[in-house]
CSV table of C-alpha atoms in Angstrom, one decimal:
chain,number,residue,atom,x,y,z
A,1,UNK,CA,4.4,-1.4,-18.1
A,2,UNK,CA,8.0,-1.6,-19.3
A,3,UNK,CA,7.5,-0.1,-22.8
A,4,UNK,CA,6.5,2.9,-21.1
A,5,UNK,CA,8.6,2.9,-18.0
A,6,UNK,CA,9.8,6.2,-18.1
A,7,UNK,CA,6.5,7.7,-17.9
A,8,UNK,CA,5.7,6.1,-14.9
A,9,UNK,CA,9.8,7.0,-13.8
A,10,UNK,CA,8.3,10.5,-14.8
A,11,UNK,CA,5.2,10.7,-12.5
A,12,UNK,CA,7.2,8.8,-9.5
A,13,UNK,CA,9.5,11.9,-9.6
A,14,UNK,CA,7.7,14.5,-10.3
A,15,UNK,CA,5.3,13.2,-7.6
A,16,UNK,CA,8.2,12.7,-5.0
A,17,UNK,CA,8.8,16.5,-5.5
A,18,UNK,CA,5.7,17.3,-5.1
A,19,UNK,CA,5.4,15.3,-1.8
A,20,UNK,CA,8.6,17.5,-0.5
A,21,UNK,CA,7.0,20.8,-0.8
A,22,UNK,CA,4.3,20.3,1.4
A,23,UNK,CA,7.1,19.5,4.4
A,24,UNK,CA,9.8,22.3,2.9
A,25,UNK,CA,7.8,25.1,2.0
A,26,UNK,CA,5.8,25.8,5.2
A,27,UNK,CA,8.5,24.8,7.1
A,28,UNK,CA,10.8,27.5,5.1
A,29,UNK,CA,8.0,30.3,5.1
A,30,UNK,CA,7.8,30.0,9.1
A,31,UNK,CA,11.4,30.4,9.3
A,32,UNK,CA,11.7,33.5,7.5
A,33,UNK,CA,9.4,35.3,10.2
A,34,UNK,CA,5.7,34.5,8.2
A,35,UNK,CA,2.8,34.8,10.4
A,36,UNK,CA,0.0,32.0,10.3
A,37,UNK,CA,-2.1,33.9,8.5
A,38,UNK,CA,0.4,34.7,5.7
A,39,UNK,CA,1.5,31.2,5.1
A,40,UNK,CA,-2.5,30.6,5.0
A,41,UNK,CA,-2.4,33.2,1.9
A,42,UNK,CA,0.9,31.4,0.6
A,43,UNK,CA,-0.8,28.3,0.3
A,44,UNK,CA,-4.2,29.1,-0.4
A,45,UNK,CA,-4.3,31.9,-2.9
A,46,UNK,CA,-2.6,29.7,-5.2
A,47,UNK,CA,-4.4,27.1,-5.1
A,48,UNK,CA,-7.1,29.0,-6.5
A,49,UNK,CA,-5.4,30.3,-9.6
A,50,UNK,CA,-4.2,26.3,-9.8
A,51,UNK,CA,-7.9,25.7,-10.1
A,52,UNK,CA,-9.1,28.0,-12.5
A,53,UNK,CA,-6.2,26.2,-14.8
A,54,UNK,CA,-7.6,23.0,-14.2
A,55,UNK,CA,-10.6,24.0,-15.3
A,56,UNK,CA,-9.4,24.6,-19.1
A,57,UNK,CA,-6.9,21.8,-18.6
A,58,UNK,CA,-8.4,19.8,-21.3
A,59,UNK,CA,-8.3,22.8,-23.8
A,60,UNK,CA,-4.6,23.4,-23.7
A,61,UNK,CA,-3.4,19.7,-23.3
A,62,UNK,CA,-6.0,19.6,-26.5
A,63,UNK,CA,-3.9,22.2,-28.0
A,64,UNK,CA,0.1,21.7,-27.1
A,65,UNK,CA,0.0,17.8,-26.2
A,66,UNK,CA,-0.1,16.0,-22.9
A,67,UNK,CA,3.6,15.3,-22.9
A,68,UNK,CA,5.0,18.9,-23.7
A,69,UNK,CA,2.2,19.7,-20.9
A,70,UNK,CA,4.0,17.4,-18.5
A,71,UNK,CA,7.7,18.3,-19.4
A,72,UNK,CA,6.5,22.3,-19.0
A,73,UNK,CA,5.5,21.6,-15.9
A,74,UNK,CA,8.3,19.6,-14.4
A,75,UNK,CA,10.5,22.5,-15.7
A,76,UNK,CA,8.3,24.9,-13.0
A,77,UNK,CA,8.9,22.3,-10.9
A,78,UNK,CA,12.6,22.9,-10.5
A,79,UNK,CA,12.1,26.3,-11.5
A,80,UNK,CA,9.9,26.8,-8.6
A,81,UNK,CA,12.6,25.0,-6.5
A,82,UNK,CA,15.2,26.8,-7.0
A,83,UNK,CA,13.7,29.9,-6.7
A,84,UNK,CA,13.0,29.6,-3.2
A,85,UNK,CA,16.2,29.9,-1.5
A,86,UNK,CA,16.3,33.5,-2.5
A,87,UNK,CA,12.9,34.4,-1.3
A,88,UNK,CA,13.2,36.1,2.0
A,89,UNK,CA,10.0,37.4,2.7
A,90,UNK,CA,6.2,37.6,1.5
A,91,UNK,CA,6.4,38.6,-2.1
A,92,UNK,CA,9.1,36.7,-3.3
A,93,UNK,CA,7.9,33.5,-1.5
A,94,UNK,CA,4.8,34.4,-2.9
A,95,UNK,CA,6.5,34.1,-6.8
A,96,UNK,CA,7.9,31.0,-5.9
A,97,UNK,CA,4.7,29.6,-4.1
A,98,UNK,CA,2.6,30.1,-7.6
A,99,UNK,CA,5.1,29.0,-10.1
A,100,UNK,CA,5.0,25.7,-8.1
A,101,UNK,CA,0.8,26.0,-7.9
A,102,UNK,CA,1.2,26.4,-11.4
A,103,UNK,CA,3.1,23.3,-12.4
A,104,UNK,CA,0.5,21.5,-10.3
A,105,UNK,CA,-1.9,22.7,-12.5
A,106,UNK,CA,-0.6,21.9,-15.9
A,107,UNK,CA,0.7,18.2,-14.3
A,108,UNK,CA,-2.3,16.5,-13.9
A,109,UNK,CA,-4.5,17.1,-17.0
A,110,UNK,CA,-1.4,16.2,-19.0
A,111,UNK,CA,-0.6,13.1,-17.4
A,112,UNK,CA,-4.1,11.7,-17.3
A,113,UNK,CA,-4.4,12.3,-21.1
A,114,UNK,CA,-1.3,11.0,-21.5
A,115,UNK,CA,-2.1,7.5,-18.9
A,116,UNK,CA,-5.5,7.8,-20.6
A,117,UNK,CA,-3.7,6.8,-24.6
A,118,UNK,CA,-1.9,3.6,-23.1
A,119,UNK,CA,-2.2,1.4,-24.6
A,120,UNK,CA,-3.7,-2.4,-22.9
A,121,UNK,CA,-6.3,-2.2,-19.8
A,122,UNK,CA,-7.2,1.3,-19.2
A,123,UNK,CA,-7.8,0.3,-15.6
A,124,UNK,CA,-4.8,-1.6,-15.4
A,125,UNK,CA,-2.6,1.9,-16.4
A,126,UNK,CA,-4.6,4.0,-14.1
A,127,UNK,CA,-4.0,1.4,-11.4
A,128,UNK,CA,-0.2,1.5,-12.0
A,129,UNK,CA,-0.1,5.4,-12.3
A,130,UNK,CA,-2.6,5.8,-9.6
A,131,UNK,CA,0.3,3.4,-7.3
A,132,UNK,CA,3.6,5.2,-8.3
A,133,UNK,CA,1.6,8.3,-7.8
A,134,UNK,CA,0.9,7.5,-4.2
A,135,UNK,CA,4.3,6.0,-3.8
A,136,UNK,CA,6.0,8.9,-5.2
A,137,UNK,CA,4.4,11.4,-2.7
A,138,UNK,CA,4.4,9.2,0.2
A,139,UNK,CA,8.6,8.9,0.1
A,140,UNK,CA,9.4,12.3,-1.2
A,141,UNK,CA,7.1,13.6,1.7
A,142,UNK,CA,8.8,11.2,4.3
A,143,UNK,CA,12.1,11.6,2.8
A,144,UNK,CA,12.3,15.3,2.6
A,145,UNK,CA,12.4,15.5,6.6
A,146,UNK,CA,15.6,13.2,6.3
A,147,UNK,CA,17.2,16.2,3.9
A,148,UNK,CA,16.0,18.7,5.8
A,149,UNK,CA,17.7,17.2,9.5
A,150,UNK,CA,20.8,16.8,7.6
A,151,UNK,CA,21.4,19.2,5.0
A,152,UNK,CA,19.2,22.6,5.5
A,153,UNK,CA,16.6,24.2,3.5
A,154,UNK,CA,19.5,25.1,0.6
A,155,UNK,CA,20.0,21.5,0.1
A,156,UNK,CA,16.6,20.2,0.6
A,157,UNK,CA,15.0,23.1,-2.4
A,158,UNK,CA,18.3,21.8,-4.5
A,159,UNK,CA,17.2,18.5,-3.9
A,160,UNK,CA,13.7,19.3,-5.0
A,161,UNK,CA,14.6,21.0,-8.3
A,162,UNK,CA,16.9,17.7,-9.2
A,163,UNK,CA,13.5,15.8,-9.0
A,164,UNK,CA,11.8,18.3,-11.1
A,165,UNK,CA,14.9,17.6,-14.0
A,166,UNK,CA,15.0,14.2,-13.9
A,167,UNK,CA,11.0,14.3,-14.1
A,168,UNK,CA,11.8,16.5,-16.8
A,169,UNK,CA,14.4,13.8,-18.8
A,170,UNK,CA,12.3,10.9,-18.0
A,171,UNK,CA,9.3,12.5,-19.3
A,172,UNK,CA,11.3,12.7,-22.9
A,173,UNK,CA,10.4,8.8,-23.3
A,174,UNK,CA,6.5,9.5,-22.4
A,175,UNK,CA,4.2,8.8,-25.5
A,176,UNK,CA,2.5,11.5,-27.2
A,177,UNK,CA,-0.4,10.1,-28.9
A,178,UNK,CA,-3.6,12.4,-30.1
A,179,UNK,CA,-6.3,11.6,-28.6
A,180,UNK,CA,-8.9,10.7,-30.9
A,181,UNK,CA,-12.9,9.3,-30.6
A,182,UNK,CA,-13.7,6.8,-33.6
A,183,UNK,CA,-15.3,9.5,-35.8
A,184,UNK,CA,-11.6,10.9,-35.4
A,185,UNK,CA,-12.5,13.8,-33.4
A,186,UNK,CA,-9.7,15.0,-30.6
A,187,UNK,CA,-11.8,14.1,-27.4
A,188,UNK,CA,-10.9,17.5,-25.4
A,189,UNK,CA,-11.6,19.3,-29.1
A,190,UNK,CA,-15.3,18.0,-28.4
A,191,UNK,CA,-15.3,19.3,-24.9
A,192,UNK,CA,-14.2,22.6,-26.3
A,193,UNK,CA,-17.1,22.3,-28.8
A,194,UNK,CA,-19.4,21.4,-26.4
A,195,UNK,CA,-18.4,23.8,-23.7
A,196,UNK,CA,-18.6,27.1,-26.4
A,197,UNK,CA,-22.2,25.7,-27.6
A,198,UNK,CA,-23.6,26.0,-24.1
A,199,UNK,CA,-22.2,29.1,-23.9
């Protein structure tokens, strides 16, 4: 694990942010006057753009590489962040909901391919990645009710978009290795092949 520390430093972060907005963000579109069904529609309609992205995920981690996937999508993380303090009402939390739908979306096919080119006991990775993963939610979830007692939603969405930067600097020590079958074929480059021959 410690060759490739910051990668799992990386997800832990990046995952720790994530855990925060699903305490800060309802929390913060409730106290701007949003009715139930409208933080419904913040939450949901993104959610479903985030999984039409998944569904090509393999294609463009194929394309631009796993890591610059995951270092895009920690930038939308803070961007997404720091966005919402100036977001007052519908719309503009709206913005702000789907940039940070959309750096959900771009996260996890990257950092499976990437946890999928480790080197050593593929179960042994996913295990660790599967645990700081977990961890990383569970505190950033817990935690983020600490920052919001004590410093507001301004500090809380400043402290989200500092975990989406140091996601984004630890993730410059992730590997980027192609991923490649024996014959030498990218693996998601045969799902692409696949997928446009059964169209």
């Amino acid at each position: 694990m410690a060759p490739h520390l910051p990668y799992f430093l990386a997800s832990f972060t990046w995952n720790y942010g994530l855990g925060m907005t699903w305490l800060v963000v309802p929390l913060y579109a409730y106290s701007k006057g949003l009715s139930g069904a409208e933080i419904g529609i913040l939450f949901s309609a993104p959610s479903v753009a985030q999984l039409a992205i998944n569904l090509v995920g393999g294609a463009y981690v194929d394309r631009f590489g796993g890591k610059r996937i995951m270092l895009a999508s920690s930038v939308l993380l803070a961007a997404g962040a720091a966005a919402m303090p100036f977001a007052q009402d519908f719309w503009p939390l709206f913005a702000a909901q789907s940039i940070l739908a959309l750096a959900r979306a771009t996260f996890w096919p990257a950092n499976w391919s990437i946890a999928a080119d480790l080197p050593g006991d593929r179960g042994l990775q996913a295990g660790r990645l599967n645990a700081v993963t977990n961890l990383g939610q569970i505190l950033g979830n817990g935690a983020c009710g600490f920052i919001l007692a004590f410093g507001g939603f301004n500090v809380t969405f400043s402290v989200l978009a500092a975990m989406g930067a140091v996601a984004l600097l630890l993730g410059l020590g992730a590997p980027q290795a192609p991923r490649k079958d024996p014959a030498g074929q990218s693996l998601f480059g045969n799902y692409r092949v696949l997928t446009t021959m059964a169209a």
